[in-house]
CSV table of C-alpha atoms in Angstrom, one decimal:
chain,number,residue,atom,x,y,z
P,244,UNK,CA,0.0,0.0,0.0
P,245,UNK,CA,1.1,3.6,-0.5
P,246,UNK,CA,2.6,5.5,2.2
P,247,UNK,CA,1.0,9.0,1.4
P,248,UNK,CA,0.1,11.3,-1.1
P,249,UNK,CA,2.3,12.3,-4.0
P,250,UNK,CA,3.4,15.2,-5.8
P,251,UNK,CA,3.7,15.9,-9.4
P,252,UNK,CA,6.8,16.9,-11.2
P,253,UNK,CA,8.7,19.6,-9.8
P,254,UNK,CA,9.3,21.6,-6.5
P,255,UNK,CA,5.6,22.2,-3.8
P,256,UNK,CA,5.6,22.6,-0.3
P,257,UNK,CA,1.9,21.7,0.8
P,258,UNK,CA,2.4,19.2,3.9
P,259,UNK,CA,-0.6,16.8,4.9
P,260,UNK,CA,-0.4,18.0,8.3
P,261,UNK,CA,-1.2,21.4,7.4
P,262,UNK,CA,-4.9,19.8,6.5
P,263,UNK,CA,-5.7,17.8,9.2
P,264,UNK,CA,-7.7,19.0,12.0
P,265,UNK,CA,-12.0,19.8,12.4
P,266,UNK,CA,-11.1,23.7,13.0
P,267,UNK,CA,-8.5,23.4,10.1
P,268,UNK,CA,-11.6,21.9,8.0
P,269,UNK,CA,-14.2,24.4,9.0
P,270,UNK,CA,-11.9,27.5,8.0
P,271,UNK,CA,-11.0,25.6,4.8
P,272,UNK,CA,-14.7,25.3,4.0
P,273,UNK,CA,-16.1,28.6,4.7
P,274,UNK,CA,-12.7,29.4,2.6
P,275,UNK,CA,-14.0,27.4,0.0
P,276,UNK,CA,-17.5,29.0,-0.4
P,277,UNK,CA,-16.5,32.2,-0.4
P,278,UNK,CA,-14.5,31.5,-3.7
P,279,UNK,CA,-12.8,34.7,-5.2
P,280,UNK,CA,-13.5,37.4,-3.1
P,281,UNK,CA,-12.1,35.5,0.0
P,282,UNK,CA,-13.2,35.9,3.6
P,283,UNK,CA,-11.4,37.9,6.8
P,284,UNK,CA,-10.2,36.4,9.9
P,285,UNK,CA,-13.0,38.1,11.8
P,286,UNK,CA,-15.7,36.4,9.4
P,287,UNK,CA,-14.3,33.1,9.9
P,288,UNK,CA,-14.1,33.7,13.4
P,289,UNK,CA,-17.6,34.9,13.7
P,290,UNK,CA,-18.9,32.0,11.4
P,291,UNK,CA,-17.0,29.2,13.0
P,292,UNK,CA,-17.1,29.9,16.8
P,293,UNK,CA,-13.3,30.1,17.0
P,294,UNK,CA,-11.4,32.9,18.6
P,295,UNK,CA,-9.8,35.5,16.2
P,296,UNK,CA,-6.2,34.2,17.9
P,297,UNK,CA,-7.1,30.8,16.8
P,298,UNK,CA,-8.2,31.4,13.7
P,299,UNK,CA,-4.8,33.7,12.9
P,300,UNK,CA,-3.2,30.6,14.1
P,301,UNK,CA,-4.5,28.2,11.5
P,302,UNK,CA,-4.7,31.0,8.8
P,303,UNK,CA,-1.1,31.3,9.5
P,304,UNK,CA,-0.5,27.7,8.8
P,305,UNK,CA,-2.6,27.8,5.7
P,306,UNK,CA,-0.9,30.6,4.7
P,307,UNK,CA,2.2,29.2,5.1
P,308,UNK,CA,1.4,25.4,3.4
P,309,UNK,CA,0.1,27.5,0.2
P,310,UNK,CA,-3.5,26.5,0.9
P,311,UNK,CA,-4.9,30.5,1.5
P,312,UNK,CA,-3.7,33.5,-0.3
P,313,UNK,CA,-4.5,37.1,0.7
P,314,UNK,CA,-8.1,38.3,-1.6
P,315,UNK,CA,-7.6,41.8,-1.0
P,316,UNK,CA,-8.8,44.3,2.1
P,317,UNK,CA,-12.3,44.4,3.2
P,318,UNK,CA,-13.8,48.1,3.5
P,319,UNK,CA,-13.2,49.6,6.9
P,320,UNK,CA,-15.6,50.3,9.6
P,321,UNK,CA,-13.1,51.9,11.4
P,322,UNK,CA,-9.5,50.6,12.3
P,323,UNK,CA,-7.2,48.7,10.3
P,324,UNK,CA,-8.9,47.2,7.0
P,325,UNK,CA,-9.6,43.3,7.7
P,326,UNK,CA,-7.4,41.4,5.0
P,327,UNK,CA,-9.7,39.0,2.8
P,328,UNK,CA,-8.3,35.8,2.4
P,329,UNK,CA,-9.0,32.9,-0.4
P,330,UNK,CA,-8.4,29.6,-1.3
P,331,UNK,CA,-5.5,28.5,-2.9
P,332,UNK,CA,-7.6,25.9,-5.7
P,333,UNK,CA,-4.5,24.6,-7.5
P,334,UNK,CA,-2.5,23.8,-4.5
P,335,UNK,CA,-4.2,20.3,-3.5
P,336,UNK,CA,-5.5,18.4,-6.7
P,337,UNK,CA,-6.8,14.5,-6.4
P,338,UNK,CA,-7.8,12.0,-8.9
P,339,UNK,CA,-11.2,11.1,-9.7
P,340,UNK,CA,-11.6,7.5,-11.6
P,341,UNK,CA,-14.7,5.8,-13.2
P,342,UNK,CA,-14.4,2.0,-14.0
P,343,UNK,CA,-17.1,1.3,-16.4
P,344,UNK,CA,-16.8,-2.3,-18.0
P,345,UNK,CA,-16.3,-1.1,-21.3
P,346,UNK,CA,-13.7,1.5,-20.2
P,347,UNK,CA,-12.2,4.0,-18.1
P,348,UNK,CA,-12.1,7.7,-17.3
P,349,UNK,CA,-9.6,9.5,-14.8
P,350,UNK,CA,-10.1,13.1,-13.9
P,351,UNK,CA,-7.2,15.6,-12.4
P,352,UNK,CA,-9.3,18.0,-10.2
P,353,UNK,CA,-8.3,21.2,-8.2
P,354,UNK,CA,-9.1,21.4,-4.6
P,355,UNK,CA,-12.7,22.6,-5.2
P,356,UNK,CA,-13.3,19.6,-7.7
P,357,UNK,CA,-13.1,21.2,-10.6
P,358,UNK,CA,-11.9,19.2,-13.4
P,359,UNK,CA,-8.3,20.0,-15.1
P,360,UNK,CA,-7.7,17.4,-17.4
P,361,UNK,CA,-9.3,14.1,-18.1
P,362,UNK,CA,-8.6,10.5,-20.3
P,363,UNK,CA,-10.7,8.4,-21.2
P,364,UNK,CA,-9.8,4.8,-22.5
P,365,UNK,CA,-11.3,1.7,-23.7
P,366,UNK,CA,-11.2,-1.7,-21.8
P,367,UNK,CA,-12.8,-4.7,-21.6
P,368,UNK,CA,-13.3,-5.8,-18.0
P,369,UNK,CA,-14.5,-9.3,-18.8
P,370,UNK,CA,-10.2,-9.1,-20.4
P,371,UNK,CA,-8.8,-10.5,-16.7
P,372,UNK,CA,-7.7,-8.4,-13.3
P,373,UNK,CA,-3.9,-8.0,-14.4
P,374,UNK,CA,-5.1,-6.3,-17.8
P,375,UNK,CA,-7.7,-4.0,-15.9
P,376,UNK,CA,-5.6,-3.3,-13.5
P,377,UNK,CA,-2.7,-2.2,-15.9
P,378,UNK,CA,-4.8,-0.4,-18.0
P,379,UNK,CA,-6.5,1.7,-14.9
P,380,UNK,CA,-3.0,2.2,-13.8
P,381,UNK,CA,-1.6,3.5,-17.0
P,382,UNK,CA,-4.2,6.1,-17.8
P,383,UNK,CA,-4.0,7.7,-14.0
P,384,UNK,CA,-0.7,8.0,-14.6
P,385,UNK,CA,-0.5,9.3,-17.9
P,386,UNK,CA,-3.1,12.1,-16.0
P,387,UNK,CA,-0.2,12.4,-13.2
P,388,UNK,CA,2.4,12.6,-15.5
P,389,UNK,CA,0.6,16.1,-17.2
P,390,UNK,CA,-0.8,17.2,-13.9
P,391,UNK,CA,1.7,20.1,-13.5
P,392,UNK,CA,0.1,21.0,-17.0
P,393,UNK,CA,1.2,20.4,-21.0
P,394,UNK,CA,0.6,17.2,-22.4
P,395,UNK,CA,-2.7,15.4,-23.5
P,396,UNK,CA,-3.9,14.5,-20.4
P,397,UNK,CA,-2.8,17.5,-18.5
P,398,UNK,CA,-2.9,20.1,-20.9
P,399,UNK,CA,-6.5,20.8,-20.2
P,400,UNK,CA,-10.0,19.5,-20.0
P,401,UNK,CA,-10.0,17.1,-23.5
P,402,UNK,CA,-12.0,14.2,-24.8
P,403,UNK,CA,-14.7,16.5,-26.0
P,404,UNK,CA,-15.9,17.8,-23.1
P,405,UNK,CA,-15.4,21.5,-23.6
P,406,UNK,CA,-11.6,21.8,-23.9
P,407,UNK,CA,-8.7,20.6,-25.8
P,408,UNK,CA,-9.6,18.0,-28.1
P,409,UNK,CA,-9.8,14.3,-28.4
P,410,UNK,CA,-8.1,12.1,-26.5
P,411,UNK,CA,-7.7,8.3,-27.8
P,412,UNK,CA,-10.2,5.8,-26.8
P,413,UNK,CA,-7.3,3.2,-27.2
P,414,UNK,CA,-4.7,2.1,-25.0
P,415,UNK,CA,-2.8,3.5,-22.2
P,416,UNK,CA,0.6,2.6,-21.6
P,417,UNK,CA,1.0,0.3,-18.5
P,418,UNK,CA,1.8,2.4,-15.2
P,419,UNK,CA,5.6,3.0,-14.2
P,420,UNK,CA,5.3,5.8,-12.0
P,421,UNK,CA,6.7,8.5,-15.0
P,422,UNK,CA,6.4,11.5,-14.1
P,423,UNK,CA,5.4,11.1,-10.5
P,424,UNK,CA,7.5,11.7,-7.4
P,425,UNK,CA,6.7,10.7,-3.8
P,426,UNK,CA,5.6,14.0,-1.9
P,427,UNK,CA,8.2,15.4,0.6
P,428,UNK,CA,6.5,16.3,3.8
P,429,UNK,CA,9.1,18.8,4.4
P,430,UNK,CA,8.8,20.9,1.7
P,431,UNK,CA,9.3,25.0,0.8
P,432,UNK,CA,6.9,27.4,-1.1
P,433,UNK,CA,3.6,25.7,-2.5
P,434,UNK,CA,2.1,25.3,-5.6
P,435,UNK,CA,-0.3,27.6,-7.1
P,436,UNK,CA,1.4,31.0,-5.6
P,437,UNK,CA,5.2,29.8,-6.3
P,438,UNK,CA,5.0,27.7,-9.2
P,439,UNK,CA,5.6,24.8,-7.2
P,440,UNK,CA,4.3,21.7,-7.9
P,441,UNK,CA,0.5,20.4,-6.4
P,442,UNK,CA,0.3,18.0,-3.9
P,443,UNK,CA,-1.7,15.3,-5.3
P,444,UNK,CA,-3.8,13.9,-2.5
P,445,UNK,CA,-4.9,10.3,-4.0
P,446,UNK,CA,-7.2,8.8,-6.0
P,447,UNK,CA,-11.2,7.7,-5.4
P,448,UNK,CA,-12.3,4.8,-7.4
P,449,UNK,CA,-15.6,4.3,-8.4
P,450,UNK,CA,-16.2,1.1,-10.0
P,451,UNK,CA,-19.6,-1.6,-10.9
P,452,UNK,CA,-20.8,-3.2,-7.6
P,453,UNK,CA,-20.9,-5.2,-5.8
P,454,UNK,CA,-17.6,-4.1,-3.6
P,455,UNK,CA,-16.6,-3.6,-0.4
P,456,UNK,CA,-15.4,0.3,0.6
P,457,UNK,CA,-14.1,-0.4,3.6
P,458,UNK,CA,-11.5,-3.1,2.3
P,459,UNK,CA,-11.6,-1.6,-1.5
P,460,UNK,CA,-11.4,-5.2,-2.9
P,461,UNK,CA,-14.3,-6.2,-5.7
P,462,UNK,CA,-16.6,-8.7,-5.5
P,463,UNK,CA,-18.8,-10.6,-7.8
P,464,UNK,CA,-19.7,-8.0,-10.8
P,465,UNK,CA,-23.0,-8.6,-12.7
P,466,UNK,CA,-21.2,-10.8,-16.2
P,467,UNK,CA,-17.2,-10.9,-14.5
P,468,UNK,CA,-16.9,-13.3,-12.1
P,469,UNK,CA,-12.9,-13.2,-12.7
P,470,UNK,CA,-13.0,-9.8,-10.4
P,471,UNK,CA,-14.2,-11.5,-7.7
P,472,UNK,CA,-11.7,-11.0,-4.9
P,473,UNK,CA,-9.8,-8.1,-6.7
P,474,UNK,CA,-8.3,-5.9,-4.2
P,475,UNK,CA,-8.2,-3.2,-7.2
P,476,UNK,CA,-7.8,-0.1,-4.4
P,477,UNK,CA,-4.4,-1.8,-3.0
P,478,UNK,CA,-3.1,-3.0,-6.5
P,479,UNK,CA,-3.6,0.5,-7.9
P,480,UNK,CA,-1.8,2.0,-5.0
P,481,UNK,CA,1.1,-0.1,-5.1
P,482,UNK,CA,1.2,0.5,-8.6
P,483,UNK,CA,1.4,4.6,-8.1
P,484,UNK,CA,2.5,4.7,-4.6
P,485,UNK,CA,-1.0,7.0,-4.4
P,486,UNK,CA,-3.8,6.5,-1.6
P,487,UNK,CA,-6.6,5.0,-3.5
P,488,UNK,CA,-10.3,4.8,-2.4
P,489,UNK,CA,-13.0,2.3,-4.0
P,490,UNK,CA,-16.8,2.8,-3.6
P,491,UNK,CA,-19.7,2.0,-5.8
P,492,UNK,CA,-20.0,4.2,-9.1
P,493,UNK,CA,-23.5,5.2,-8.1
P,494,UNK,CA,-22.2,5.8,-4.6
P,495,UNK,CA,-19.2,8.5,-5.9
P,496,UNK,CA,-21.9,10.4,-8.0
P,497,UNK,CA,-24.7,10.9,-5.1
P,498,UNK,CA,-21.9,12.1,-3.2
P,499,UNK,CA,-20.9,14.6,-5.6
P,500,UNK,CA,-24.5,15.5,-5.9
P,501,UNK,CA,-24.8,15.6,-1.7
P,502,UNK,CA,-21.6,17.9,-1.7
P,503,UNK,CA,-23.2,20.1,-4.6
P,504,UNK,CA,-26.5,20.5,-2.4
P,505,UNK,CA,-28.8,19.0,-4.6
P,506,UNK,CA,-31.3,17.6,-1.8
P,507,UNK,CA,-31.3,16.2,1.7
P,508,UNK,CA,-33.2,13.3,0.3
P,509,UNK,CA,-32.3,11.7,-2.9
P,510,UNK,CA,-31.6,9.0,-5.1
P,511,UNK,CA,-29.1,8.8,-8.3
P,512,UNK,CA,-30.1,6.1,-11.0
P,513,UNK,CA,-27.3,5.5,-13.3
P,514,UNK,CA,-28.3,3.7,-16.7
P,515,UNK,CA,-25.2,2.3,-18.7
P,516,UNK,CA,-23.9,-0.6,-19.7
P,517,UNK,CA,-25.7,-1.3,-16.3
P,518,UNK,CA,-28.4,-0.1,-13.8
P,519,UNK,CA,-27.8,1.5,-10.2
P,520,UNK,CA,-28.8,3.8,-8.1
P,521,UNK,CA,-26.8,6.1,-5.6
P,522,UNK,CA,-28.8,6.9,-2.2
P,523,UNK,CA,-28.8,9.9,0.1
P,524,UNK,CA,-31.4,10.2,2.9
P,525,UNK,CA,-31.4,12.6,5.2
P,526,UNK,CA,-27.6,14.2,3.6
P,527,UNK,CA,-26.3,11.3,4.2
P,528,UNK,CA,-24.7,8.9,1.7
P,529,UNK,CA,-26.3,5.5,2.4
P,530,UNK,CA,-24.0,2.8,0.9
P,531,UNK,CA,-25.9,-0.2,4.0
P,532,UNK,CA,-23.2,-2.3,6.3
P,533,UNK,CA,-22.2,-4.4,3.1
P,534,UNK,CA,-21.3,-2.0,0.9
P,535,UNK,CA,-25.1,-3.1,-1.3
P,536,UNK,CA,-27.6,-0.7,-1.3
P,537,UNK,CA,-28.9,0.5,-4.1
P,538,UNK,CA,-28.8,-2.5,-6.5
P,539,UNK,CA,-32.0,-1.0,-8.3
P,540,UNK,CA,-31.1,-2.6,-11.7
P,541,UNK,CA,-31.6,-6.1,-10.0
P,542,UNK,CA,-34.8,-5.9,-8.5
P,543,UNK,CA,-37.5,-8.2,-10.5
P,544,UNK,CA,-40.6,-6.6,-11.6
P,545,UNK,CA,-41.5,-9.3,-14.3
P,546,UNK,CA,-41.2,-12.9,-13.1
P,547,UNK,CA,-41.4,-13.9,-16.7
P,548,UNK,CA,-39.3,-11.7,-18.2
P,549,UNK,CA,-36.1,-11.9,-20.1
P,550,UNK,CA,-32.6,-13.1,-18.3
P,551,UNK,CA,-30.4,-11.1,-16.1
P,552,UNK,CA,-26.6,-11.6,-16.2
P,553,UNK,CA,-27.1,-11.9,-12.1
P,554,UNK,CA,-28.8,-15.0,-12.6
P,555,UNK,CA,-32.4,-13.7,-12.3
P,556,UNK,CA,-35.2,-13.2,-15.0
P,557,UNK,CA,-37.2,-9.8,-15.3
P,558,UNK,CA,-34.8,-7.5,-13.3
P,559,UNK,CA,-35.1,-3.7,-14.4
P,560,UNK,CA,-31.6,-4.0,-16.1
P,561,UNK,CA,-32.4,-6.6,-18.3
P,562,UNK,CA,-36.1,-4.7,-19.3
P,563,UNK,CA,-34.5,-1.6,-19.7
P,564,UNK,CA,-31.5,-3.0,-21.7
P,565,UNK,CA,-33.4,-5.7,-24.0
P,566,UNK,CA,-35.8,-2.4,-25.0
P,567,UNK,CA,-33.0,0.2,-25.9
P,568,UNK,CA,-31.6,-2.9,-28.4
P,569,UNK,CA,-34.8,-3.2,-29.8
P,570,UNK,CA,-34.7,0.5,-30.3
P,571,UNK,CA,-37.6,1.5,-27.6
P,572,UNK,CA,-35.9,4.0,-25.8
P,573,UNK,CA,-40.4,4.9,-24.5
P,574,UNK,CA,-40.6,1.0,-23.3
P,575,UNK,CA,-37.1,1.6,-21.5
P,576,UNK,CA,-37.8,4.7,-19.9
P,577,UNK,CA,-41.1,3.6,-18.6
P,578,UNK,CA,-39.7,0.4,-17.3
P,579,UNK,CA,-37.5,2.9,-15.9
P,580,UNK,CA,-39.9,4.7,-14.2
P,581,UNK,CA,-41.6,1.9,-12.9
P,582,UNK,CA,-38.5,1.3,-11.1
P,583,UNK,CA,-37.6,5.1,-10.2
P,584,UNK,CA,-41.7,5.1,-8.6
P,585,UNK,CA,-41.2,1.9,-6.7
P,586,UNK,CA,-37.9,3.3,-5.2
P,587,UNK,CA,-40.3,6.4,-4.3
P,588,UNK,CA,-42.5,4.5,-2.2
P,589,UNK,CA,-40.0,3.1,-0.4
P,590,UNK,CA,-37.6,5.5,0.6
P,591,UNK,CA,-39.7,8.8,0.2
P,592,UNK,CA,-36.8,10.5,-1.8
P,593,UNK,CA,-37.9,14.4,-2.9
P,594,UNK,CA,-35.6,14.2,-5.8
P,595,UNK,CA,-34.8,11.6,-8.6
P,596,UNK,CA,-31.3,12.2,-10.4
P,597,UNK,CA,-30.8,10.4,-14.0
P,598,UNK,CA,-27.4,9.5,-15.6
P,599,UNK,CA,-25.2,7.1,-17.5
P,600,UNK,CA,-24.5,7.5,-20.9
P,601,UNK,CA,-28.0,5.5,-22.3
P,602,UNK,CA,-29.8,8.7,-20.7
P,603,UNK,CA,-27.6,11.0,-21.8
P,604,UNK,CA,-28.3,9.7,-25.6
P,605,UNK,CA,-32.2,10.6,-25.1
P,606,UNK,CA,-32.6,12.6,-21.9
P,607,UNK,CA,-36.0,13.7,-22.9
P,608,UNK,CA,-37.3,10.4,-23.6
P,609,UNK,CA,-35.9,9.4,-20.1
P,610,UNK,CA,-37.3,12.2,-18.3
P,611,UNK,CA,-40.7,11.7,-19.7
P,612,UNK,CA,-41.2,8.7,-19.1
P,613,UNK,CA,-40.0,8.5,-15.1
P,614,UNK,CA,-41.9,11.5,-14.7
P,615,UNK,CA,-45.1,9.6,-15.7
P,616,UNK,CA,-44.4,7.2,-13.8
P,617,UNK,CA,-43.9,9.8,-10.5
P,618,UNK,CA,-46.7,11.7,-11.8
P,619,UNK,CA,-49.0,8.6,-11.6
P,620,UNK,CA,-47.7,7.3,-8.5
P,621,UNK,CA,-48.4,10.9,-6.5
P,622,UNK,CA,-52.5,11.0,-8.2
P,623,UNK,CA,-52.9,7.7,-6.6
P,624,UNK,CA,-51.1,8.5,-3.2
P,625,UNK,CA,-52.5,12.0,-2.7
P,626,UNK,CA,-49.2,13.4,-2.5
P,627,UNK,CA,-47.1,16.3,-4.4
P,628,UNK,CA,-45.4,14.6,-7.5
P,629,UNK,CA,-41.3,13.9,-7.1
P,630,UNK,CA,-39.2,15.5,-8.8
P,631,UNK,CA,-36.7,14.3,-11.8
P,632,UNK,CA,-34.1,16.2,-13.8
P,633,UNK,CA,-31.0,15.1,-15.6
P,634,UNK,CA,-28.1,14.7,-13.2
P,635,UNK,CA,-26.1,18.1,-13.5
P,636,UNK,CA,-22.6,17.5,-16.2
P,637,UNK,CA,-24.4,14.5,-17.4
P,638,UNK,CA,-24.3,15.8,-21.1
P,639,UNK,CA,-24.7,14.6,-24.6
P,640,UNK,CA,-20.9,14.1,-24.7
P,641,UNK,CA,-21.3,11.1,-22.2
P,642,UNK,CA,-23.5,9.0,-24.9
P,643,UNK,CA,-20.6,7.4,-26.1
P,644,UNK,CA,-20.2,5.3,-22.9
P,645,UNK,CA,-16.4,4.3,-21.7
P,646,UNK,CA,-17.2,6.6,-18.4
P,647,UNK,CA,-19.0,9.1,-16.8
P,648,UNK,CA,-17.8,12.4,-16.0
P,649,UNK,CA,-20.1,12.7,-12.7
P,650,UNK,CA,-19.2,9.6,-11.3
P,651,UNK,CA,-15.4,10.2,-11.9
P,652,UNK,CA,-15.6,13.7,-10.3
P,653,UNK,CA,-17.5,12.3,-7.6
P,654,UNK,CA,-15.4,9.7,-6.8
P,655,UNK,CA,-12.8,12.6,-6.6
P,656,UNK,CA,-14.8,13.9,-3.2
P,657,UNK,CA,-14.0,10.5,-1.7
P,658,UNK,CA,-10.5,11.9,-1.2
P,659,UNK,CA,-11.0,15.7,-1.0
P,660,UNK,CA,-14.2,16.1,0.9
P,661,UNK,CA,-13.0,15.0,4.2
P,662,UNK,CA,-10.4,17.6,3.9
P,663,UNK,CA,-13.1,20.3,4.2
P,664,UNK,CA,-15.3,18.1,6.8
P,665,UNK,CA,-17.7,17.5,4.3
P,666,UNK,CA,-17.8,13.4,3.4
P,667,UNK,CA,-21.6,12.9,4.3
P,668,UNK,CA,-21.7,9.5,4.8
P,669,UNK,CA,-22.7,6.7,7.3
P,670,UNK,CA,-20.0,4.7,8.5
């Protein structure tokens, strides 16, 4: 396993001590929402219960690792103007990884989560754990290699999403470590103010369940039995000498959803080359003590119905798969929102969240038809229809399948939201 976090090419300073703490999180937060324009010492102090003297202690330190910059002065009310201070967003970067089984996307983000660079590559995940594992490994570190910027997967935000150009669906060279250099915990000047190099805090991995988080080893995946037993979050690790976290693709992107604010009650249904749904009730993520909530895709609503590659007949998966190759994309969605309603009545979400590159090819179809389904379900019940809307960044550009740019900057979160105090999740 890896010792710590790394750092790109080139000279940084940013310590991991420097972020750890719960008062250290709270000023990084409020630091964090106030984006440009900063915030003052008195404000934090004010908005976080802290003495000024202890907040001018931790400002100090942030100042120090690189992680806060000076935003200006504040307009006086008499006395000394208050200096504004903001956060340092290229300082701290972290990967981001979706595992899809016909491919793979890696994200660089900056310390807000917003995405840098990106590659995408093909894979076959029935192809064998060493091949998946040296193709995962090869991509992140073709993204670690450009993370100090230049190159195609650090020379901005590519593959079509809104920045520079393609990058090929095909290959990645197995991962070496070029280009990557263990981080010095002593270190000088940061990154982002000094031209030194970001720290690069790890990796989160979101991949098809089911899984284990806690352990980050794979279990039996819906059509790959050969994963079974993977420990894909330690081999990837040793690989890049990175921290790595696993969870559930569906998992990472409610998360991302949670940390954007989207609702306090929730659910995420993801519609691929497979079927799940990401949970959040009461702001929480819910993942359940095995790592196996929200399996959506698998739950049988026609006993008669067609195969499943889990074994069983009539599960939403197969219904909603079997009618988008027949070319029903209405028959899919409203199988869809058969699902989406029952999942209503359940749980009592507010919200419903669609993604995964088979909505993103008709989004309108897809959003018709669950919010039939919803609307239906609420004129029986009495009650005020849920709501449904396209998951936010999952675009027309995500139709071509090979990963999913809200899952892989979700899974991002798993490493830089605790950072901030902000991982909402049950343990």
């Amino acid at each position: 396993m890896a010792e710590g976090p790394r750092r790109t090419e080139g000279r940084g300073g940013v310590r991991l001590a420097d972020l750890r703490g719960h008062n250290t999180a709270l000023v990084l937060d409020l630091a964090r929402g106030a984006g440009r324009e900063g915030i003052s010492r008195p404000e934090l102090a004010l908005r976080t219960g802290l003495t000024v003297q202890a907040v001018s202690k931790i400002t100090g330190r942030l100042r120090e690792a690189g992680l806060l910059t000076a935003a200006g002065r504040r307009e006086s009310t008499g006395g000394k103007p208050a200096t504004a201070l903001r956060l340092v967003r290229e300082a701290v970067q972290a990967l981001g990884v979706h595992l899809d089984r016909d491919g793979v996307l890696v994200v660089r983000t900056d310390l807000t989560g917003r995405a840098l660079a990106r590659r995408r590559v093909r894979l076959d995940l029935g192809r064998g754990a060493g091949e998946v594992v040296d193709l995962v490994a090869g991509a992140m570190a073709d993204v670690l290699a450009g993370a100090g910027g230049g190159g195609e997967a650090g020379g901005g935000v590519a593959d079509g999403h809104g920045g520079a150009g393609g990058v090929p669906e095909t290959g990645a060279r197995p991962a070496g470590g070029a280009g990557v250099r263990p981080a010095r915990e002593a270190g000088a000047r940061p990154a982002g103010e000094t031209g030194g190099a970001p720290l690069v805090l790890g990796a989160g991995l979101a991949a098809p369940g089911p899984l284990d988080h806690r352990t980050g080893v794979l279990h039996k995946v819906s059509g790959f039995p050969g994963l079974d037993g993977l420990p894909l979050a330690a081999a990837l690790a040793e690989r890049l000498g990175l921290p790595v976290v696993l969870d559930k693709d569906t998992n990472a992107a409610a998360l991302g959803r949670a940390l954007a604010g989207d609702a306090r009650a929730f659910a995420y249904l993801h519609l691929g080359t497979g079927l799940g749904a990401g949970l959040v009730l009461d702001g929480r993520l819910y993942r359940g003590p095995r790592t196996g909530a929200g399996e959506l895709g698998h739950q049988v609503v026609r006993l008669d119905g067609p195969p499943c590659v889990c074994g069983n007949r009539g599960c939403v998966e197969a219904l909603c798969l079997a009618a988008l190759a027949a070319g029903d994309t209405g028959e899919a969605a409203r199988v869809l929102g058969t699902a989406a309603a029952n999942l209503v009545g359940l749980l009592d979400v507010e919200l419903i969240l669609l993604g995964g590159h088979r909505i993103a090819a008709t989004p309108e179809a897809f959003l018709r038809g669950v919010a039939a389904a919803l609307d239906a379900r609420a004129s029986r019940t009495g009650t005020e229809p849920v709501r449904v809307r396209v998951a936010e960044g999952a675009g027309a550009a995500e139709a071509a399948g090979g990963g999913d740019q809200v899952i892989a900057e979700g899974a991002a979160q798993l490493v830089l939201a605790p950072l901030f105090g902000r991982l909402p999740a049950e343990e």
